[in-house]
mmCIF file of C-alpha atoms and ligand atoms in Angstrom:
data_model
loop_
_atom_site.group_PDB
_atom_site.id
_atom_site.type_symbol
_atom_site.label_atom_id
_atom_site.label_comp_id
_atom_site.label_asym_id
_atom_site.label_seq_id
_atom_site.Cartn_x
_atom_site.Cartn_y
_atom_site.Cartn_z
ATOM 1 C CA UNK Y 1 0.000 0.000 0.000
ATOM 2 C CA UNK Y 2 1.537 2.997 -1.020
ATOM 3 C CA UNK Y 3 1.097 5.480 2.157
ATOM 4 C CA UNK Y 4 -1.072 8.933 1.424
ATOM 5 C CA UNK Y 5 2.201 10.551 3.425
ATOM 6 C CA UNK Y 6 4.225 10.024 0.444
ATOM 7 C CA UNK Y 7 2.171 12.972 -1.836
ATOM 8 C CA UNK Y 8 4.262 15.240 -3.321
ATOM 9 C CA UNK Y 9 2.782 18.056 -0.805
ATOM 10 C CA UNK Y 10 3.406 16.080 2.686
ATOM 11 C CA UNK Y 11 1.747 18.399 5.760
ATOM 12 C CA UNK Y 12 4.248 21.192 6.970
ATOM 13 C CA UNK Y 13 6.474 19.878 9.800
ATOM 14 C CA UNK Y 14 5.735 21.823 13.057
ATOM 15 C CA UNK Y 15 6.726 19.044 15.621
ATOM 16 C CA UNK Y 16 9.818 18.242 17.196
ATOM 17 C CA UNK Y 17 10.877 15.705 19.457
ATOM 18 C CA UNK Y 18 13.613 15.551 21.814
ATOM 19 C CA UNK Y 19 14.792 12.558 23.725
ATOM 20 C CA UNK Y 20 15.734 13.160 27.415
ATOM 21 C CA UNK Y 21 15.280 10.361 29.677
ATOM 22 C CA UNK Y 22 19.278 8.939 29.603
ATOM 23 C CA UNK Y 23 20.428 8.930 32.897
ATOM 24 C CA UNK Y 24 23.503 10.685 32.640
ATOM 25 C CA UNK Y 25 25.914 8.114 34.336
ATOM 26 C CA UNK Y 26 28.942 9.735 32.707
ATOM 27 C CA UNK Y 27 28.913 12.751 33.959
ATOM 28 C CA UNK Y 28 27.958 11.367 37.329
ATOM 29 C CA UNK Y 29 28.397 12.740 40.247
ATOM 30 C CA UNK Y 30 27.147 15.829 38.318
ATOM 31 C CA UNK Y 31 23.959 14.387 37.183
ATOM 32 C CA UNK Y 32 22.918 12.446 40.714
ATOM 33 C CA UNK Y 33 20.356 14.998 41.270
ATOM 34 C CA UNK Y 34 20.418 17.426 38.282
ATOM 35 C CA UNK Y 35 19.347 16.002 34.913
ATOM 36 C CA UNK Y 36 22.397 15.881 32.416
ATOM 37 C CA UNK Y 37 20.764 18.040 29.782
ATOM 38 C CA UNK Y 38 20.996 20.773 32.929
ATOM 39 C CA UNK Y 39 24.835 20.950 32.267
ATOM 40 C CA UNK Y 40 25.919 24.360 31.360
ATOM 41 C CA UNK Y 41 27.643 24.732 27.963
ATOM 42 C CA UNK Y 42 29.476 28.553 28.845
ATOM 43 C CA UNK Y 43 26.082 30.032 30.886
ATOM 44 C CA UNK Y 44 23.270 28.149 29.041
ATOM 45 C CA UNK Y 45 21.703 24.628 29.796
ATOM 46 C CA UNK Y 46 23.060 22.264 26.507
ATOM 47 C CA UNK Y 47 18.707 21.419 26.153
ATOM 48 C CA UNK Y 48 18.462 25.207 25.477
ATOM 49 C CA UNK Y 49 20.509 25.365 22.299
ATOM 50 C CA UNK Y 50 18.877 21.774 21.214
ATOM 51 C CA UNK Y 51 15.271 23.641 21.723
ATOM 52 C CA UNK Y 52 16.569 26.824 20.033
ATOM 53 C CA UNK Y 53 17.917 24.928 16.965
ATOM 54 C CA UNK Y 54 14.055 23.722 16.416
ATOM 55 C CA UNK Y 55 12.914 26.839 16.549
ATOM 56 C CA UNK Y 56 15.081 28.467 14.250
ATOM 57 C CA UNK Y 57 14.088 25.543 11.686
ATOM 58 C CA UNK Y 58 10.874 26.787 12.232
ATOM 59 C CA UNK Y 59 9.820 24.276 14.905
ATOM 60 C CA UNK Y 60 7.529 25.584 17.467
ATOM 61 C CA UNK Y 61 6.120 22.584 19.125
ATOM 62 C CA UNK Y 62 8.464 20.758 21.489
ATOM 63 C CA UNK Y 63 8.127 17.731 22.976
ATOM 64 C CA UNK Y 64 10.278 16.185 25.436
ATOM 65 C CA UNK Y 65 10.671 12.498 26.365
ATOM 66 C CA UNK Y 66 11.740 12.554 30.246
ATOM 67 C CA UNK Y 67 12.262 10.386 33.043
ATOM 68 C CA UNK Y 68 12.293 10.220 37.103
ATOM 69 C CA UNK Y 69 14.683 13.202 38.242
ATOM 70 C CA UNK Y 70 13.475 15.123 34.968
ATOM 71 C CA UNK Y 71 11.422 18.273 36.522
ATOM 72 C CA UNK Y 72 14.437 20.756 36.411
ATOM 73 C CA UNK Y 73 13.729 20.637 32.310
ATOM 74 C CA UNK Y 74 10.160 21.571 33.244
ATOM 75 C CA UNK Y 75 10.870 24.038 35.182
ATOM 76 C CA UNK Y 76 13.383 25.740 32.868
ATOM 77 C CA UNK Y 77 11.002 26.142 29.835
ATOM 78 C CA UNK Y 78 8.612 27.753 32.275
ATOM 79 C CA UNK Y 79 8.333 31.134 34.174
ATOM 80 C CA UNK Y 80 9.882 31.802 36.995
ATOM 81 C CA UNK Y 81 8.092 34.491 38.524
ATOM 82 C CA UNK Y 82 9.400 34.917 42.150
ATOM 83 C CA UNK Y 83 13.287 35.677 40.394
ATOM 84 C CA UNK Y 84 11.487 37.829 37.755
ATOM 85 C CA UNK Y 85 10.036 39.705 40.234
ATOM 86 C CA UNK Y 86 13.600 40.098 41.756
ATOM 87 C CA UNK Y 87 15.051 41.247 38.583
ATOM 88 C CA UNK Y 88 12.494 43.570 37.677
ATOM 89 C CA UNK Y 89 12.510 45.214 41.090
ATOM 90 C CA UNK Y 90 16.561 45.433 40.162
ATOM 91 C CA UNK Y 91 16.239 47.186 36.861
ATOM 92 C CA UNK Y 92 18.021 44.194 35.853
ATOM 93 C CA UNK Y 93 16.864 44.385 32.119
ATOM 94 C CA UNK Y 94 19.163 42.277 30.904
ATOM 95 C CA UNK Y 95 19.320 39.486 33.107
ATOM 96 C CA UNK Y 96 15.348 39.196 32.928
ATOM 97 C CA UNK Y 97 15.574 39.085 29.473
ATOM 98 C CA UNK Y 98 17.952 35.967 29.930
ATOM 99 C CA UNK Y 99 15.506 34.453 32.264
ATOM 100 C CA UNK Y 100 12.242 35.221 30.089
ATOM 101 C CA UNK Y 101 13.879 33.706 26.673
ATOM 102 C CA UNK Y 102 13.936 30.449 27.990
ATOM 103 C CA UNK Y 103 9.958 30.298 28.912
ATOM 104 C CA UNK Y 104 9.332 32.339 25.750
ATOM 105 C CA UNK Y 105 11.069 30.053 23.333
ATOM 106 C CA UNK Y 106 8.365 27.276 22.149
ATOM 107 C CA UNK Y 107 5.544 25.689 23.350
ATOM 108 C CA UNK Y 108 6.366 22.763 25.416
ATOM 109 C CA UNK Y 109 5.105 19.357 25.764
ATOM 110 C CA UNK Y 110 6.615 16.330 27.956
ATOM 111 C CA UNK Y 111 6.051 12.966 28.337
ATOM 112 C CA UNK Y 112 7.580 10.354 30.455
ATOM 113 C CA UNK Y 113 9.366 7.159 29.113
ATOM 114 C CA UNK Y 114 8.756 4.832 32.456
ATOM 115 C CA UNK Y 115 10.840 2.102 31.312
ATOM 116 C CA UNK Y 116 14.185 3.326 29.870
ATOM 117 C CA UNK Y 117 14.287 0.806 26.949
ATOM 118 C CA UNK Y 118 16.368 2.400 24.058
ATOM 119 C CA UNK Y 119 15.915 5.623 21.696
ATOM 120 C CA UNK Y 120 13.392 3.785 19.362
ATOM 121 C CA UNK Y 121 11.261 3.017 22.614
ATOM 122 C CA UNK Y 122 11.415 7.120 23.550
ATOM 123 C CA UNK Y 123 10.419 8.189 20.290
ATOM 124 C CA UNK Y 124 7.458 5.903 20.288
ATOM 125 C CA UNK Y 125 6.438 7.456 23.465
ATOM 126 C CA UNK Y 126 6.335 10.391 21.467
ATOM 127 C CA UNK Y 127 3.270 9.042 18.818
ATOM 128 C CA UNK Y 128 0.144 9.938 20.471
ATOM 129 C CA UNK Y 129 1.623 13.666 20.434
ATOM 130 C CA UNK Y 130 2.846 13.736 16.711
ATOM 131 C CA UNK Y 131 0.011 11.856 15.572
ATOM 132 C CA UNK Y 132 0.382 11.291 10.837
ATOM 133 C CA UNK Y 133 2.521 14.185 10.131
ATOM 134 C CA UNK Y 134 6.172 13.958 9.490
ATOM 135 C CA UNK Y 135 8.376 14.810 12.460
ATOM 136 C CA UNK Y 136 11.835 15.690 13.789
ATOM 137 C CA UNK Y 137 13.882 14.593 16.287
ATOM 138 C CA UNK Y 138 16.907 15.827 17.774
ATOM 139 C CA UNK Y 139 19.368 14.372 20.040
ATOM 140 C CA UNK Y 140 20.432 16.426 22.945
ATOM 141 C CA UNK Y 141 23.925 15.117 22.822
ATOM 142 C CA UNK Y 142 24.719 16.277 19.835
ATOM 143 C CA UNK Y 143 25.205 20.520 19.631
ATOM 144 C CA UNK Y 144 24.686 22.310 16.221
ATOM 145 C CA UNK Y 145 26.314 25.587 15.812
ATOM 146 C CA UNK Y 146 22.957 28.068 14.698
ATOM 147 C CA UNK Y 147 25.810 29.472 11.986
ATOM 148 C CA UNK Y 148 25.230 25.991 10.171
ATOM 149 C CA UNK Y 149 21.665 25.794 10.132
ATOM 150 C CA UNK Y 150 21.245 21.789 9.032
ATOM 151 C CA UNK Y 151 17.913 20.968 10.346
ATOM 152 C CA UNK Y 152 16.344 23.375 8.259
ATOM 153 C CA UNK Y 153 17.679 22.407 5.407
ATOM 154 C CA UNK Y 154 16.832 18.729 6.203
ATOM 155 C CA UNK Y 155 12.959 19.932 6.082
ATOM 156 C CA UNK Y 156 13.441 21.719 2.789
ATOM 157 C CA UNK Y 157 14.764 17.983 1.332
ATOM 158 C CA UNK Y 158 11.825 16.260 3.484
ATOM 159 C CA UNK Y 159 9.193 19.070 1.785
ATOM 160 C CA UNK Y 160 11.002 18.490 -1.752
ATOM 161 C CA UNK Y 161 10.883 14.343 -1.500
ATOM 162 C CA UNK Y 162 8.595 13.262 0.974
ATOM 163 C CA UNK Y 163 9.696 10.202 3.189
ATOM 164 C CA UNK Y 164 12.241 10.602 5.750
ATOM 165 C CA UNK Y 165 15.668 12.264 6.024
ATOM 166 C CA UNK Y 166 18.526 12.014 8.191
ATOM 167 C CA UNK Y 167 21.455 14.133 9.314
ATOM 168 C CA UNK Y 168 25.307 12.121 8.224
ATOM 169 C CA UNK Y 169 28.144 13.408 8.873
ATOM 170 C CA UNK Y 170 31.632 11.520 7.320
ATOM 171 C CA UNK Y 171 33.492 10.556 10.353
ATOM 172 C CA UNK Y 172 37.193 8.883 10.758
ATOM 173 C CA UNK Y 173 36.205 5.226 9.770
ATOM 174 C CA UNK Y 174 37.755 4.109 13.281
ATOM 175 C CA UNK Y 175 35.519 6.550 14.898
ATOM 176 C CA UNK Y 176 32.238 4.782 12.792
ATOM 177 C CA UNK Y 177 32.137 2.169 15.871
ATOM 178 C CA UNK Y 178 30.224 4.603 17.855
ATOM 179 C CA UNK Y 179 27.584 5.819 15.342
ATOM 180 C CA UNK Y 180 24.663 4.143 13.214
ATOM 181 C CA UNK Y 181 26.265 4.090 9.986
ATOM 182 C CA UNK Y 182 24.011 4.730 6.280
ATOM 183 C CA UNK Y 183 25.091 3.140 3.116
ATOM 184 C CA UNK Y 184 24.477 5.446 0.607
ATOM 185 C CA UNK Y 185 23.998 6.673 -3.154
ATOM 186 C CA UNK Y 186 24.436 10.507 -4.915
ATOM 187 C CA UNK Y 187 21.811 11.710 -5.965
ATOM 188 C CA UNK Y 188 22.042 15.167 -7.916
ATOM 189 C CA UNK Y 189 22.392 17.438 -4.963
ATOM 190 C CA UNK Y 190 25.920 18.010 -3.960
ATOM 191 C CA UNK Y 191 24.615 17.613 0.064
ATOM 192 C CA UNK Y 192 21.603 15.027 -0.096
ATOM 193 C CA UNK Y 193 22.456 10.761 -0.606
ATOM 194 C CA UNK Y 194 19.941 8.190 -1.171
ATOM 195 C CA UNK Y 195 20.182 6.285 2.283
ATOM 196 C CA UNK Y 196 19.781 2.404 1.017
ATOM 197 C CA UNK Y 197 20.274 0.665 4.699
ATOM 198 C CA UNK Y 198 21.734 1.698 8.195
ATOM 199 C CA UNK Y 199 23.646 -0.181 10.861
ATOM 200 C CA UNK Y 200 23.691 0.960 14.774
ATOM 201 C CA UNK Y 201 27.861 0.941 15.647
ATOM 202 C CA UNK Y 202 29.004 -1.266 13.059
ATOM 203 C CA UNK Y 203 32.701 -2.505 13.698
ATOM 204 C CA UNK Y 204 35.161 -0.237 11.170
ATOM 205 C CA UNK Y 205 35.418 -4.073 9.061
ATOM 206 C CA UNK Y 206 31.813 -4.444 8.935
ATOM 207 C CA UNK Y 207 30.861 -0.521 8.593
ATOM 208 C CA UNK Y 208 29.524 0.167 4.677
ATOM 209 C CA UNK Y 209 31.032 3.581 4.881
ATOM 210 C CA UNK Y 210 32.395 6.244 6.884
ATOM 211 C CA UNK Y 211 28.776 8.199 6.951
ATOM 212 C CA UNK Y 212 27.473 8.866 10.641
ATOM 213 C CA UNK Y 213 24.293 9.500 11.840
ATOM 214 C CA UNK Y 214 24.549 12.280 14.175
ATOM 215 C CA UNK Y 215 21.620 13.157 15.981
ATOM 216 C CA UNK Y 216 18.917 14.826 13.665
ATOM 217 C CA UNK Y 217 16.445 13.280 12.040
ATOM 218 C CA UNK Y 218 13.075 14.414 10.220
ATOM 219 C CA UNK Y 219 10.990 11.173 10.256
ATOM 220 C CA UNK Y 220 7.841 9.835 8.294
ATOM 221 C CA UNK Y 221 5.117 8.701 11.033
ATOM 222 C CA UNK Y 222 5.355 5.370 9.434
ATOM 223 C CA UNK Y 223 8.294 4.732 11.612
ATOM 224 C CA UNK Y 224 5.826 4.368 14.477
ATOM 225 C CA UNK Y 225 4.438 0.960 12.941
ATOM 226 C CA UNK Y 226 7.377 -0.207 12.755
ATOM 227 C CA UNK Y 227 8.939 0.452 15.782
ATOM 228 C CA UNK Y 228 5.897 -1.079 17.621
ATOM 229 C CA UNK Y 229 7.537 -4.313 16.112
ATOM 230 C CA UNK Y 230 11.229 -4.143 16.008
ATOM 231 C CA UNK Y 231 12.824 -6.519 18.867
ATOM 232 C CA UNK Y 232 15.730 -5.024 20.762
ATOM 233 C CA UNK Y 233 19.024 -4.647 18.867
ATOM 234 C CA UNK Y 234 22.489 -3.588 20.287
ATOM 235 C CA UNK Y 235 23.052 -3.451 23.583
ATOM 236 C CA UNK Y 236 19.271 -5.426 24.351
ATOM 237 C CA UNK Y 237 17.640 -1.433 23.545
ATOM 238 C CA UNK Y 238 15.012 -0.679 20.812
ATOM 239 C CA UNK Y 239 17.053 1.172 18.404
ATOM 240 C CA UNK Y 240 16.115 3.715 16.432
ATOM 241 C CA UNK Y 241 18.509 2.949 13.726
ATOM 242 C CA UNK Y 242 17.136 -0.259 13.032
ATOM 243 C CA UNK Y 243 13.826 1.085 12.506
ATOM 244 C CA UNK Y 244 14.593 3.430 9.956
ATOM 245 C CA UNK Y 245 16.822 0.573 8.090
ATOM 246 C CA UNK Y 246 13.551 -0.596 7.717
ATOM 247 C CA UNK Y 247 12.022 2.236 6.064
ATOM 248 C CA UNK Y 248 15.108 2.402 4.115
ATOM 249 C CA UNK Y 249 14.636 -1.067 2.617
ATOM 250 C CA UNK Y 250 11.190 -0.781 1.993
ATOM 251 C CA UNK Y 251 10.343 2.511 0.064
ATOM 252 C CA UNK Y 252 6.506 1.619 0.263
ATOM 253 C CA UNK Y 253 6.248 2.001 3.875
ATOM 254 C CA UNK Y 254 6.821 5.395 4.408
ATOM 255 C CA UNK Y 255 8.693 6.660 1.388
ATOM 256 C CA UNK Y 256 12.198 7.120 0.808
ATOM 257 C CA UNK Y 257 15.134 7.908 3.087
ATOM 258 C CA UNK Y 258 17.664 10.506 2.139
ATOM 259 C CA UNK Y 259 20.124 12.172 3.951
ATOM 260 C CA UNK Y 260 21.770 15.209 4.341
ATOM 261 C CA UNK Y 261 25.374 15.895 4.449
ATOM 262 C CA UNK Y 262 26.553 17.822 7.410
ATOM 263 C CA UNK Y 263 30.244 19.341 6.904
ATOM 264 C CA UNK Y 264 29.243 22.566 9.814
ATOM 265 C CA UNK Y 265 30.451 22.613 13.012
ATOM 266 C CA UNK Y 266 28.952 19.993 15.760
ATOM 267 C CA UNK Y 267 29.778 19.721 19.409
ATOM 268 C CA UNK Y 268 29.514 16.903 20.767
ATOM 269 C CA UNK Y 269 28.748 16.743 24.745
ATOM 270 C CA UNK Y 270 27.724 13.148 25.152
ATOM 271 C CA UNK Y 271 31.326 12.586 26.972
ATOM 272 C CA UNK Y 272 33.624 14.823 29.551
ATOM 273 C CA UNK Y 273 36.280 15.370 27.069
ATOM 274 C CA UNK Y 274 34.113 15.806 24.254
ATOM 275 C CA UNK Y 275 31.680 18.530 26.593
ATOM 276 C CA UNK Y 276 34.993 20.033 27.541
ATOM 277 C CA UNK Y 277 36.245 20.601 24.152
ATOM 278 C CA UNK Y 278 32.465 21.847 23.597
ATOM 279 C CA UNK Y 279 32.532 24.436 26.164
ATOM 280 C CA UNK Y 280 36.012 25.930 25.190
ATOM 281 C CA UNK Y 281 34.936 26.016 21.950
ATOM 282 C CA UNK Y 282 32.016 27.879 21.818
ATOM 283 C CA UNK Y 283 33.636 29.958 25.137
ATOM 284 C CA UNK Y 284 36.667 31.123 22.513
ATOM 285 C CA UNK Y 285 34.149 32.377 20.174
ATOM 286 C CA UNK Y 286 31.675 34.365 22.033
ATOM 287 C CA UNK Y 287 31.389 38.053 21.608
ATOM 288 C CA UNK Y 288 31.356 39.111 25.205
ATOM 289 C CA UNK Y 289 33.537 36.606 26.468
ATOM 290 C CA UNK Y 290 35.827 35.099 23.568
ATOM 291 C CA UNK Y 291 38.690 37.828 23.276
ATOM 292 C CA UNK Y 292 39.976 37.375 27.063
ATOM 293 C CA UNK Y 293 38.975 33.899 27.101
ATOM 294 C CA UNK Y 294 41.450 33.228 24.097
ATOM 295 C CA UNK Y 295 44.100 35.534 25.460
ATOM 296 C CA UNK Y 296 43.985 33.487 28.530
ATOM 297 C CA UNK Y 297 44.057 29.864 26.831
ATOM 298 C CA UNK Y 298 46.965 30.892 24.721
ATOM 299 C CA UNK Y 299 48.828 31.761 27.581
ATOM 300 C CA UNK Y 300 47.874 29.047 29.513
ATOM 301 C CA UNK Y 301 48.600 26.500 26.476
ATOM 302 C CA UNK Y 302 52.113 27.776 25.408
ATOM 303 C CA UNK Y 303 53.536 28.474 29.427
ATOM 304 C CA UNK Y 304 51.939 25.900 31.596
ATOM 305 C CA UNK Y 305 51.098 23.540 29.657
HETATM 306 C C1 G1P A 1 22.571 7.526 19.067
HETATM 307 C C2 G1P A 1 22.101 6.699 17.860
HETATM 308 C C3 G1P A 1 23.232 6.581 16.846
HETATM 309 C C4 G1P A 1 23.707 7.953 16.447
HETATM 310 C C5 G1P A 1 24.122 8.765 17.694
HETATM 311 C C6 G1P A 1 24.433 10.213 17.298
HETATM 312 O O1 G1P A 1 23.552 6.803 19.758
HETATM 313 O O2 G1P A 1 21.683 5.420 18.319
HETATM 314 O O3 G1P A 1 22.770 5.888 15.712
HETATM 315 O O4 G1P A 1 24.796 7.854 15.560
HETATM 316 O O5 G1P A 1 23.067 8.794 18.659
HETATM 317 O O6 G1P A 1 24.864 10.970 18.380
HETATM 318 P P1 G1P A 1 24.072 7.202 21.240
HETATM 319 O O7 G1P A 1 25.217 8.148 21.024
HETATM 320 O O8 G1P A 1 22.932 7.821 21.965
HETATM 321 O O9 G1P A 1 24.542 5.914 21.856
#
């Protein structure tokens, strides 16, 4: 049955979805009580830029898949009137703007995941909520810079061919051991590949290229069906990967699966050393506080180092 999603005109995306019910045990004893998504990168939580990124793609409804130990998130995305109040009373202008941006931003959904059983089994938590319209998702470990807008132009390529589309990026192939992996085919856009199949963490001999997944995706609703039946993969955990193999081999469920080729700048801050490159990175080039921060690190680098 060929799916009524697949039209030429599929229904403007509007919904995103953003996984955040991992427990954080790398970062613990950071994350014992505060969720991991909390952690600042510079002076913002790393779920703000994640929510921001939607939003500039034109993304306005957020939801959230959270957990036990989740209600900080909440409570970020929503006013805070008593320290409003506080600021106001102040004249602090600009520190109650910083407050009010975060509660101004989208409009915010959550939903809990109970049992923590993979990505697949979060973003079917999400189906109720998205309902037959194609989707996004975004991974909170992985940080976009807004000066590389992807997502956006991954709905542009979902508006233009229907189906799904995911975000690759082409990694070191010894580094392709801790990403799904996409064999792929050109197409005639320089940035967009025909995705053909996927494989969660493939060993570098078994990998069929050096394309990663990184964490943004704009997904037919299909992908619901079929992740109602996929059995547990890698590591015993629904996978999300292995659901949208599925759409990839089978073009009549869902439509086709393309992605789109990153080569922007990423952050990645789903380990310490990766969140501390993260945070000097984006600390070096800030406005306000890049030109003493990089004075500083040069000196630090080249005399005590
Ligand atoms: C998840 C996905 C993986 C993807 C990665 C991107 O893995 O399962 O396919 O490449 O995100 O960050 P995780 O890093 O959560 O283990």
């Amino acid at each position: 049955m060929v799916s009524d999603m697949t039209q030429s005109h599929p229904p403007r995306i509007t919904k995103a979805v953003i996984p955040a019910a991992g427990l954080g045990t790398r970062f613990l004893p950071a994350t014992k009580a505060t969720p991991k998504e909390m952690l600042p990168v510079v002076d913002k939580p790393a779920i703000q830029y994640v929510v921001e990124e939607a939003v500039s793609a034109g993304l306005h409804d957020v939801l959230m898949i959270t957990g036990r130990n989740k209600r900080p998130l909440e409570d970020h995305f929503d006013r805070n009137y008593e320290l409003e109040e506080a600021l106001s009373k102040k004249g602090d202008s600009a520190r109650l703007a910083k407050v009010q941006e975060s509660s101004d931003l989208a409009t915010m959904h959550y939903v809990r995941q109970g049992d923590p059983r993979g990505l697949g089994h979060a973003i079917l938590c999400s189906a109720p909520h998205v309902g037959r319209e194609p989707f996004a998702v975004l991974l909170g470990d992985d940080l976009i810079d807004p000066r590389d807008p992807l997502l956006a132009r991954m709905v542009e390529v979902q508006e233009q061919q229907g189906g799904s589309v995911i975000a690759l990026m082409e990694v070191d192939p010894e580094q392709i051991h801790l990403y799904g992996c996409a064999a792929v085919e050109d197409t005639s856009e320089g940035d967009v590949v025909r995705i053909t199949g996927l494989v969660e963490k493939p060993e570098p001999a078994d990998a069929p290229s050096n394309f990663a997944v990184i964490g943004r995706y704009v997904l037919d609703p299909h992908i619901f069906e079929i992740l109602r039946k996929t059995e547990p993969g890698r590591g015993g955990e629904i996978q999300l990967t292995d659901a949208i193999q599925q759409l990839a081999v089978d073009e009549k469920i869902g439509g086709p699966v393309h992605g789109v080729v990153f080569q922007g700048r990423r952050y990645d801050t789903g380990d310490r050393s990766d969140y501390l490159r993260a945070i000097v990175r984006l600390a070096c080039e800030r406005e306000d506080l890049g030109p003493d921060f990089r004075t500083w690190l040069k000196g630090y680098v080249t005399e005590e180092m």
